[in-house]
Amino acid sequence: MSGLVLELRPGEAMIINGALVRFRTRSRIELVAKARFMFGKQIMTPEQADTPARRIYFALQTAYVGEDEEREKGLVSAHELIVAFKAATTSALAREILDRAEAAAASDDCYLALKLARRIINHEDTVLGRARPERDGFVRPGTSLPSERISEAHA
């Protein structure tokens, strides 16, 4: 049986079904069952949620990988933050992306919602003239890190 194979380096973290796992050695793991997970630079810490778009991402992250009671709170928080962001932005595209992200989260496709939220972060960074650090807490769309290769291979 094949599953999703992940390679992580020492010190990297992964959240699986609400539990934080930190790797002490270079590891290659295979997920063979459905799980809610994030790894490496996809994970945003509360301290990194320092702008409206990043707070949306963090709320969606909580809805995706948090414990059961945290998930509902994450969805409610994401909704409130999205409403506020949409009211403040002049970008029709940003509002459309946020609508799609919220719909994805509501239908339990939080991974897609997070992907869309990263687009809003990029938009916000551009509008605000915020420099984008090379590695600021999560992987930007279209980038990959050598230690976080994903393959559909047998272990």
CSV table of N, CA and C in Angstrom, one decimal:
chain,number,residue,atom,x,y,z
A,1,MET,N,0.9,-1.2,0.0
A,1,MET,CA,0.0,0.0,0.0
A,1,MET,C,0.9,1.2,0.0
A,2,SER,N,0.6,2.2,-0.9
A,2,SER,CA,1.4,3.4,-0.9
A,2,SER,C,0.6,4.5,-0.3
A,3,GLY,N,1.3,5.5,0.2
A,3,GLY,CA,0.7,6.7,0.8
A,3,GLY,C,1.5,7.9,0.5
A,4,LEU,N,1.3,8.9,1.2
A,4,LEU,CA,2.0,10.1,1.1
A,4,LEU,C,3.3,10.0,1.8
A,5,VAL,N,4.5,10.2,1.1
A,5,VAL,CA,5.8,10.1,1.8
A,5,VAL,C,6.3,11.5,2.0
A,6,LEU,N,6.8,11.8,3.2
A,6,LEU,CA,7.4,13.1,3.6
A,6,LEU,C,8.8,12.9,4.1
A,7,GLU,N,9.7,13.7,3.7
A,7,GLU,CA,11.0,13.7,4.3
A,7,GLU,C,11.2,15.0,5.0
A,8,LEU,N,11.7,14.9,6.3
A,8,LEU,CA,11.9,16.0,7.1
A,8,LEU,C,13.3,15.9,7.8
A,9,ARG,N,13.9,17.1,8.0
A,9,ARG,CA,15.2,17.2,8.6
A,9,ARG,C,15.1,17.3,10.2
A,10,PRO,N,16.2,17.1,10.8
A,10,PRO,CA,16.2,17.3,12.3
A,10,PRO,C,15.8,18.7,12.7
A,11,GLY,N,15.0,18.8,13.7
A,11,GLY,CA,14.5,20.1,14.2
A,11,GLY,C,13.2,20.6,13.5
A,12,GLU,N,12.8,20.0,12.4
A,12,GLU,CA,11.6,20.4,11.7
A,12,GLU,C,10.4,19.8,12.4
A,13,ALA,N,9.3,20.5,12.2
A,13,ALA,CA,8.1,20.1,13.0
A,13,ALA,C,7.0,19.7,12.0
A,14,MET,N,6.0,19.0,12.6
A,14,MET,CA,4.9,18.5,11.8
A,14,MET,C,3.7,18.5,12.8
A,15,ILE,N,2.5,18.9,12.4
A,15,ILE,CA,1.3,18.7,13.2
A,15,ILE,C,0.5,17.7,12.5
A,16,ILE,N,0.1,16.6,13.2
A,16,ILE,CA,-0.7,15.6,12.7
A,16,ILE,C,-1.9,15.5,13.6
A,17,ASN,N,-3.1,15.7,13.1
A,17,ASN,CA,-4.4,15.6,13.8
A,17,ASN,C,-4.3,16.3,15.2
A,18,GLY,N,-3.7,17.5,15.2
A,18,GLY,CA,-3.6,18.4,16.3
A,18,GLY,C,-2.4,18.2,17.2
A,19,ALA,N,-1.6,17.1,17.0
A,19,ALA,CA,-0.4,16.9,17.8
A,19,ALA,C,0.8,17.4,17.1
A,20,LEU,N,1.6,18.1,17.8
A,20,LEU,CA,2.9,18.6,17.3
A,20,LEU,C,4.0,17.5,17.4
A,21,VAL,N,4.6,17.2,16.3
A,21,VAL,CA,5.7,16.3,16.3
A,21,VAL,C,7.0,17.0,15.9
A,22,ARG,N,8.0,16.9,16.6
A,22,ARG,CA,9.3,17.5,16.2
A,22,ARG,C,10.3,16.4,15.9
A,23,PHE,N,11.0,16.5,14.8
A,23,PHE,CA,11.9,15.4,14.4
A,23,PHE,C,13.3,15.7,14.9
A,24,ARG,N,13.9,14.7,15.6
A,24,ARG,CA,15.2,14.8,16.1
A,24,ARG,C,16.3,14.3,15.1
A,25,THR,N,15.9,13.5,14.2
A,25,THR,CA,16.8,13.0,13.1
A,25,THR,C,16.1,13.2,11.8
A,26,ARG,N,16.9,13.1,10.7
A,26,ARG,CA,16.3,13.1,9.4
A,26,ARG,C,15.4,11.9,9.3
A,27,SER,N,14.2,12.2,8.8
A,27,SER,CA,13.2,11.1,8.8
A,27,SER,C,12.4,11.1,7.5
A,28,ARG,N,12.0,10.0,7.2
A,28,ARG,CA,11.1,9.8,6.0
A,28,ARG,C,10.0,9.0,6.6
A,29,ILE,N,8.8,9.6,6.5
A,29,ILE,CA,7.6,8.9,7.0
A,29,ILE,C,6.6,8.8,5.8
A,30,GLU,N,5.7,7.8,6.0
A,30,GLU,CA,4.6,7.6,5.1
A,30,GLU,C,3.3,7.6,5.8
A,31,LEU,N,2.4,8.5,5.3
A,31,LEU,CA,1.1,8.6,5.9
A,31,LEU,C,0.2,7.7,5.0
A,32,VAL,N,-0.4,6.6,5.6
A,32,VAL,CA,-1.1,5.7,4.8
A,32,VAL,C,-2.6,5.8,5.1
A,33,ALA,N,-3.0,6.7,6.1
A,33,ALA,CA,-4.4,6.9,6.4
A,33,ALA,C,-4.7,8.4,6.2
A,34,LYS,N,-5.9,8.8,6.1
A,34,LYS,CA,-6.3,10.2,6.0
A,34,LYS,C,-6.0,10.9,7.3
A,35,ALA,N,-5.3,12.0,7.2
A,35,ALA,CA,-4.9,12.7,8.4
A,35,ALA,C,-4.9,14.2,8.1
A,36,ARG,N,-5.1,15.1,9.1
A,36,ARG,CA,-5.0,16.5,9.0
A,36,ARG,C,-3.5,16.8,9.4
A,37,PHE,N,-2.7,17.3,8.4
A,37,PHE,CA,-1.4,17.6,8.8
A,37,PHE,C,-0.8,18.8,8.1
A,38,MET,N,0.2,19.4,8.7
A,38,MET,CA,1.0,20.4,8.1
A,38,MET,C,2.4,20.2,8.6
A,39,PHE,N,3.4,20.6,7.8
A,39,PHE,CA,4.8,20.4,8.2
A,39,PHE,C,5.7,21.5,7.8
A,40,GLY,N,6.8,21.6,8.5
A,40,GLY,CA,7.8,22.6,8.1
A,40,GLY,C,7.3,24.0,8.1
A,41,LYS,N,7.7,24.7,7.1
A,41,LYS,CA,7.4,26.1,7.0
A,41,LYS,C,5.9,26.5,6.7
A,42,GLN,N,5.1,25.5,6.5
A,42,GLN,CA,3.7,25.7,6.3
A,42,GLN,C,3.1,26.2,7.6
A,43,ILE,N,3.7,25.8,8.7
A,43,ILE,CA,3.1,26.0,10.1
A,43,ILE,C,3.5,27.5,10.5
A,44,MET,N,2.4,28.2,10.8
A,44,MET,CA,2.6,29.6,11.3
A,44,MET,C,2.4,29.6,12.8
A,45,THR,N,3.3,30.3,13.5
A,45,THR,CA,3.2,30.4,14.9
A,45,THR,C,2.3,31.6,15.2
A,46,PRO,N,1.8,31.7,16.4
A,46,PRO,CA,0.9,32.9,16.8
A,46,PRO,C,1.7,34.2,16.7
A,47,GLU,N,3.0,34.2,17.0
A,47,GLU,CA,3.7,35.4,16.8
A,47,GLU,C,3.9,35.9,15.4
A,48,GLN,N,3.8,35.0,14.5
A,48,GLN,CA,3.9,35.4,13.1
A,48,GLN,C,2.6,35.9,12.5
A,49,ALA,N,1.5,35.7,13.2
A,49,ALA,CA,0.2,36.2,12.7
A,49,ALA,C,0.1,37.7,13.1
A,50,ASP,N,0.9,38.5,12.5
A,50,ASP,CA,1.0,39.9,12.9
A,50,ASP,C,0.3,40.9,11.9
A,51,THR,N,-0.4,40.4,10.9
A,51,THR,CA,-1.1,41.3,10.0
A,51,THR,C,-2.5,40.6,9.8
A,52,PRO,N,-3.5,41.4,9.2
A,52,PRO,CA,-4.8,40.8,9.0
A,52,PRO,C,-4.8,39.5,8.2
A,53,ALA,N,-4.1,39.5,7.1
A,53,ALA,CA,-4.0,38.3,6.2
A,53,ALA,C,-3.4,37.1,7.0
A,54,ARG,N,-2.3,37.4,7.7
A,54,ARG,CA,-1.7,36.3,8.5
A,54,ARG,C,-2.6,35.8,9.6
A,55,ARG,N,-3.4,36.7,10.2
A,55,ARG,CA,-4.3,36.2,11.2
A,55,ARG,C,-5.4,35.3,10.6
A,56,ILE,N,-5.8,35.6,9.4
A,56,ILE,CA,-6.7,34.7,8.7
A,56,ILE,C,-6.1,33.4,8.5
A,57,TYR,N,-4.9,33.4,8.0
A,57,TYR,CA,-4.1,32.1,7.8
A,57,TYR,C,-4.1,31.3,9.1
A,58,PHE,N,-3.7,32.0,10.2
A,58,PHE,CA,-3.5,31.3,11.5
A,58,PHE,C,-4.9,30.7,11.9
A,59,ALA,N,-6.0,31.5,11.7
A,59,ALA,CA,-7.3,30.9,12.1
A,59,ALA,C,-7.7,29.7,11.3
A,60,LEU,N,-7.4,29.8,10.0
A,60,LEU,CA,-7.7,28.6,9.1
A,60,LEU,C,-6.8,27.4,9.5
A,61,GLN,N,-5.5,27.7,9.8
A,61,GLN,CA,-4.6,26.7,10.3
A,61,GLN,C,-5.2,26.0,11.5
A,62,THR,N,-5.7,26.8,12.4
A,62,THR,CA,-6.3,26.2,13.7
A,62,THR,C,-7.5,25.3,13.3
A,63,ALA,N,-8.3,25.8,12.3
A,63,ALA,CA,-9.5,25.1,11.9
A,63,ALA,C,-9.1,23.8,11.2
A,64,TYR,N,-7.9,23.8,10.6
A,64,TYR,CA,-7.4,22.6,9.9
A,64,TYR,C,-6.8,21.5,10.8
A,65,VAL,N,-5.9,21.9,11.6
A,65,VAL,CA,-5.1,21.0,12.4
A,65,VAL,C,-5.3,21.0,13.9
A,66,GLY,N,-6.2,21.9,14.4
A,66,GLY,CA,-6.4,22.1,15.8
A,66,GLY,C,-7.2,20.9,16.3
A,67,GLU,N,-7.3,20.8,17.6
A,67,GLU,CA,-8.1,19.8,18.3
A,67,GLU,C,-9.6,20.2,18.0
A,68,ASP,N,-10.5,19.2,18.2
A,68,ASP,CA,-11.9,19.4,17.9
A,68,ASP,C,-12.5,20.7,18.3
A,69,GLU,N,-12.4,21.1,19.5
A,69,GLU,CA,-13.0,22.3,20.0
A,69,GLU,C,-12.3,23.6,19.4
A,70,GLU,N,-11.0,23.4,19.1
A,70,GLU,CA,-10.3,24.5,18.4
A,70,GLU,C,-10.7,24.7,17.0
A,71,ARG,N,-11.1,23.7,16.3
A,71,ARG,CA,-11.5,23.8,14.9
A,71,ARG,C,-12.7,24.7,14.7
A,72,GLU,N,-13.7,24.5,15.5
A,72,GLU,CA,-14.9,25.4,15.4
A,72,GLU,C,-14.5,26.8,15.7
A,73,LYS,N,-13.7,27.1,16.7
A,73,LYS,CA,-13.3,28.4,17.1
A,73,LYS,C,-12.5,29.0,15.9
A,74,GLY,N,-11.7,28.2,15.3
A,74,GLY,CA,-10.9,28.7,14.2
A,74,GLY,C,-11.7,29.1,13.0
A,75,LEU,N,-12.8,28.3,12.7
A,75,LEU,CA,-13.7,28.7,11.6
A,75,LEU,C,-14.4,30.0,11.9
A,76,VAL,N,-14.9,30.1,13.2
A,76,VAL,CA,-15.6,31.4,13.5
A,76,VAL,C,-14.6,32.6,13.4
A,77,SER,N,-13.4,32.4,14.0
A,77,SER,CA,-12.5,33.5,13.9
A,77,SER,C,-12.1,33.8,12.5
A,78,ALA,N,-11.9,32.8,11.6
A,78,ALA,CA,-11.6,33.0,10.2
A,78,ALA,C,-12.7,33.8,9.6
A,79,HIS,N,-13.9,33.5,9.8
A,79,HIS,CA,-15.1,34.2,9.2
A,79,HIS,C,-15.0,35.6,9.6
A,80,GLU,N,-14.9,35.9,10.9
A,80,GLU,CA,-14.9,37.3,11.4
A,80,GLU,C,-13.7,38.1,10.7
A,81,LEU,N,-12.5,37.5,10.7
A,81,LEU,CA,-11.4,38.1,10.1
A,81,LEU,C,-11.6,38.4,8.6
A,82,ILE,N,-12.2,37.4,7.9
A,82,ILE,CA,-12.4,37.6,6.5
A,82,ILE,C,-13.4,38.7,6.2
A,83,VAL,N,-14.5,38.7,7.0
A,83,VAL,CA,-15.5,39.8,6.8
A,83,VAL,C,-14.8,41.2,7.0
A,84,ALA,N,-13.9,41.3,8.0
A,84,ALA,CA,-13.2,42.6,8.2
A,84,ALA,C,-12.3,42.9,7.1
A,85,PHE,N,-11.5,41.9,6.6
A,85,PHE,CA,-10.6,42.1,5.5
A,85,PHE,C,-11.3,42.6,4.3
A,86,LYS,N,-12.4,41.9,4.0
A,86,LYS,CA,-13.2,42.2,2.7
A,86,LYS,C,-13.7,43.6,2.8
A,87,ALA,N,-14.1,44.0,4.0
A,87,ALA,CA,-14.7,45.4,4.2
A,87,ALA,C,-13.6,46.5,4.0
A,88,ALA,N,-12.3,46.1,4.3
A,88,ALA,CA,-11.2,47.1,4.3
A,88,ALA,C,-10.5,47.1,2.9
A,89,THR,N,-10.6,46.0,2.1
A,89,THR,CA,-9.9,46.0,0.9
A,89,THR,C,-10.6,46.6,-0.3
A,90,THR,N,-9.9,47.2,-1.2
A,90,THR,CA,-10.5,47.7,-2.5
A,90,THR,C,-10.4,46.7,-3.6
A,91,SER,N,-9.7,45.6,-3.3
A,91,SER,CA,-9.4,44.6,-4.4
A,91,SER,C,-10.6,43.6,-4.5
A,92,ALA,N,-11.2,43.6,-5.7
A,92,ALA,CA,-12.3,42.6,-5.9
A,92,ALA,C,-11.7,41.2,-6.0
A,93,LEU,N,-10.5,41.1,-6.5
A,93,LEU,CA,-9.9,39.8,-6.6
A,93,LEU,C,-9.6,39.2,-5.2
A,94,ALA,N,-9.1,40.0,-4.3
A,94,ALA,CA,-8.9,39.6,-2.9
A,94,ALA,C,-10.2,39.2,-2.3
A,95,ARG,N,-11.3,39.9,-2.5
A,95,ARG,CA,-12.6,39.5,-1.9
A,95,ARG,C,-13.0,38.1,-2.5
A,96,GLU,N,-12.8,38.0,-3.8
A,96,GLU,CA,-13.2,36.7,-4.4
A,96,GLU,C,-12.4,35.5,-3.8
A,97,ILE,N,-11.1,35.7,-3.7
A,97,ILE,CA,-10.2,34.7,-3.1
A,97,ILE,C,-10.6,34.4,-1.7
A,98,LEU,N,-10.9,35.4,-0.9
A,98,LEU,CA,-11.4,35.2,0.5
A,98,LEU,C,-12.7,34.4,0.5
A,99,ASP,N,-13.6,34.7,-0.4
A,99,ASP,CA,-14.9,34.0,-0.5
A,99,ASP,C,-14.6,32.5,-0.8
A,100,ARG,N,-13.7,32.2,-1.7
A,100,ARG,CA,-13.4,30.9,-2.0
A,100,ARG,C,-12.7,30.2,-0.9
A,101,ALA,N,-11.8,30.9,-0.1
A,101,ALA,CA,-11.2,30.3,1.0
A,101,ALA,C,-12.2,29.9,2.1
A,102,GLU,N,-13.1,30.9,2.3
A,102,GLU,CA,-14.1,30.6,3.4
A,102,GLU,C,-15.0,29.4,3.0
A,103,ALA,N,-15.4,29.4,1.7
A,103,ALA,CA,-16.2,28.3,1.3
A,103,ALA,C,-15.5,26.9,1.4
A,104,ALA,N,-14.2,26.9,1.1
A,104,ALA,CA,-13.4,25.7,1.2
A,104,ALA,C,-13.3,25.3,2.6
A,105,ALA,N,-13.1,26.2,3.5
A,105,ALA,CA,-13.0,25.9,5.0
A,105,ALA,C,-14.3,25.3,5.5
A,106,ALA,N,-15.4,26.0,5.0
A,106,ALA,CA,-16.8,25.5,5.5
A,106,ALA,C,-17.1,24.1,5.0
A,107,SER,N,-16.5,23.7,3.8
A,107,SER,CA,-16.8,22.4,3.3
A,107,SER,C,-15.7,21.4,3.7
A,108,ASP,N,-14.9,21.8,4.8
A,108,ASP,CA,-13.9,20.9,5.4
A,108,ASP,C,-12.7,20.7,4.4
A,109,ASP,N,-12.4,21.6,3.5
A,109,ASP,CA,-11.2,21.6,2.7
A,109,ASP,C,-10.3,22.7,3.1
A,110,CYS,N,-9.8,22.6,4.3
A,110,CYS,CA,-9.0,23.7,4.9
A,110,CYS,C,-7.6,23.8,4.2
A,111,TYR,N,-7.2,22.7,3.7
A,111,TYR,CA,-5.9,22.7,3.0
A,111,TYR,C,-6.0,23.7,1.8
A,112,LEU,N,-7.0,23.6,1.0
A,112,LEU,CA,-7.3,24.6,-0.1
A,112,LEU,C,-7.5,26.0,0.5
A,113,ALA,N,-8.2,26.1,1.6
A,113,ALA,CA,-8.4,27.4,2.2
A,113,ALA,C,-7.0,28.1,2.6
A,114,LEU,N,-6.1,27.3,3.1
A,114,LEU,CA,-4.8,27.8,3.5
A,114,LEU,C,-4.0,28.2,2.3
A,115,LYS,N,-4.1,27.4,1.2
A,115,LYS,CA,-3.4,27.8,0.0
A,115,LYS,C,-3.9,29.1,-0.5
A,116,LEU,N,-5.2,29.3,-0.5
A,116,LEU,CA,-5.8,30.6,-0.9
A,116,LEU,C,-5.4,31.7,0.0
A,117,ALA,N,-5.3,31.5,1.3
A,117,ALA,CA,-4.9,32.5,2.3
A,117,ALA,C,-3.5,32.9,2.0
A,118,ARG,N,-2.6,32.0,1.6
A,118,ARG,CA,-1.3,32.4,1.3
A,118,ARG,C,-1.3,33.4,0.1
A,119,ARG,N,-2.2,33.3,-0.8
A,119,ARG,CA,-2.3,34.3,-1.9
A,119,ARG,C,-2.7,35.6,-1.4
A,120,ILE,N,-3.5,35.7,-0.3
A,120,ILE,CA,-4.0,36.9,0.3
A,120,ILE,C,-2.8,37.5,1.0
A,121,ILE,N,-2.0,36.7,1.7
A,121,ILE,CA,-0.8,37.2,2.3
A,121,ILE,C,0.2,37.9,1.3
A,122,ASN,N,0.4,37.2,0.2
A,122,ASN,CA,1.2,37.8,-0.9
A,122,ASN,C,0.7,39.1,-1.3
A,123,HIS,N,-0.7,39.2,-1.5
A,123,HIS,CA,-1.3,40.4,-1.9
A,123,HIS,C,-1.1,41.5,-0.9
A,124,GLU,N,-1.3,41.2,0.3
A,124,GLU,CA,-1.2,42.1,1.4
A,124,GLU,C,0.3,42.6,1.5
A,125,ASP,N,1.2,41.7,1.4
A,125,ASP,CA,2.6,42.1,1.4
A,125,ASP,C,2.9,43.1,0.3
A,126,THR,N,2.4,42.9,-0.9
A,126,THR,CA,2.6,43.8,-2.0
A,126,THR,C,2.0,45.1,-1.8
A,127,VAL,N,0.7,45.1,-1.3
A,127,VAL,CA,0.0,46.4,-1.1
A,127,VAL,C,0.7,47.2,0.0
A,128,LEU,N,1.2,46.6,1.0
A,128,LEU,CA,1.8,47.3,2.2
A,128,LEU,C,3.3,47.5,2.0
A,129,GLY,N,3.8,47.0,0.9
A,129,GLY,CA,5.2,47.2,0.6
A,129,GLY,C,6.1,46.5,1.6
A,130,ARG,N,5.5,45.4,2.2
A,130,ARG,CA,6.3,44.6,3.2
A,130,ARG,C,7.2,43.7,2.5
A,131,ALA,N,8.5,43.8,2.9
A,131,ALA,CA,9.5,42.9,2.4
A,131,ALA,C,9.1,41.5,2.8
A,132,ARG,N,9.3,40.6,1.8
A,132,ARG,CA,9.0,39.2,2.1
A,132,ARG,C,10.3,38.4,2.5
A,133,PRO,N,10.5,38.1,3.7
A,133,PRO,CA,11.7,37.3,4.1
A,133,PRO,C,11.7,36.0,3.3
A,134,GLU,N,12.9,35.5,3.1
A,134,GLU,CA,13.0,34.3,2.3
A,134,GLU,C,12.3,33.1,3.0
A,135,ARG,N,12.3,33.1,4.3
A,135,ARG,CA,11.7,32.0,5.0
A,135,ARG,C,11.0,32.6,6.2
A,136,ASP,N,9.8,33.0,6.1
A,136,ASP,CA,9.1,33.7,7.2
A,136,ASP,C,8.0,32.9,7.9
A,137,GLY,N,8.2,31.6,8.0
A,137,GLY,CA,7.3,30.8,8.8
A,137,GLY,C,6.4,29.9,8.0
A,138,PHE,N,6.4,30.0,6.7
A,138,PHE,CA,5.6,29.0,5.9
A,138,PHE,C,6.1,29.1,4.5
A,139,VAL,N,5.8,28.1,3.7
A,139,VAL,CA,6.2,28.0,2.3
A,139,VAL,C,5.2,28.8,1.5
A,140,ARG,N,5.8,29.7,0.7
A,140,ARG,CA,4.9,30.5,-0.2
A,140,ARG,C,4.5,29.6,-1.4
A,141,PRO,N,3.4,29.9,-2.0
A,141,PRO,CA,3.0,29.1,-3.2
A,141,PRO,C,4.1,29.1,-4.3
A,142,GLY,N,4.3,27.9,-4.8
A,142,GLY,CA,5.3,27.8,-5.9
A,142,GLY,C,6.7,27.5,-5.4
A,143,THR,N,6.9,27.5,-4.1
A,143,THR,CA,8.3,27.3,-3.6
A,143,THR,C,8.3,25.9,-2.9
A,144,SER,N,9.5,25.4,-2.9
A,144,SER,CA,9.6,24.1,-2.1
A,144,SER,C,11.0,24.1,-1.5
A,145,LEU,N,11.1,23.4,-0.4
A,145,LEU,CA,12.4,23.3,0.3
A,145,LEU,C,12.9,21.9,0.1
A,146,PRO,N,14.2,21.7,-0.1
A,146,PRO,CA,14.7,20.4,-0.4
A,146,PRO,C,14.3,19.4,0.6
A,147,SER,N,14.2,19.8,1.9
A,147,SER,CA,14.0,18.8,3.0
A,147,SER,C,12.5,18.5,3.1
A,148,GLU,N,11.7,19.1,2.3
A,148,GLU,CA,10.2,18.9,2.4
A,148,GLU,C,9.6,18.3,1.1
A,149,ARG,N,10.4,17.5,0.5
A,149,ARG,CA,9.9,16.9,-0.8
A,149,ARG,C,8.7,15.9,-0.4
A,150,ILE,N,7.8,15.9,-1.3
A,150,ILE,CA,6.6,15.0,-1.1
A,150,ILE,C,6.6,14.2,-2.3
A,151,SER,N,6.4,12.9,-2.1
A,151,SER,CA,6.3,12.0,-3.3
A,151,SER,C,5.2,10.9,-3.0
A,152,GLU,N,4.6,10.4,-4.1
A,152,GLU,CA,3.7,9.3,-3.9
A,152,GLU,C,4.4,8.0,-4.2
A,153,ALA,N,5.3,7.7,-3.4
A,153,ALA,CA,6.1,6.5,-3.6
A,153,ALA,C,6.0,5.5,-2.5
A,154,HIS,N,6.5,4.3,-2.7
A,154,HIS,CA,6.5,3.3,-1.7
A,154,HIS,C,7.7,3.6,-0.8
A,155,ALA,N,7.6,3.3,0.5
A,155,ALA,CA,8.7,3.5,1.5
A,155,ALA,C,9.8,2.5,1.2
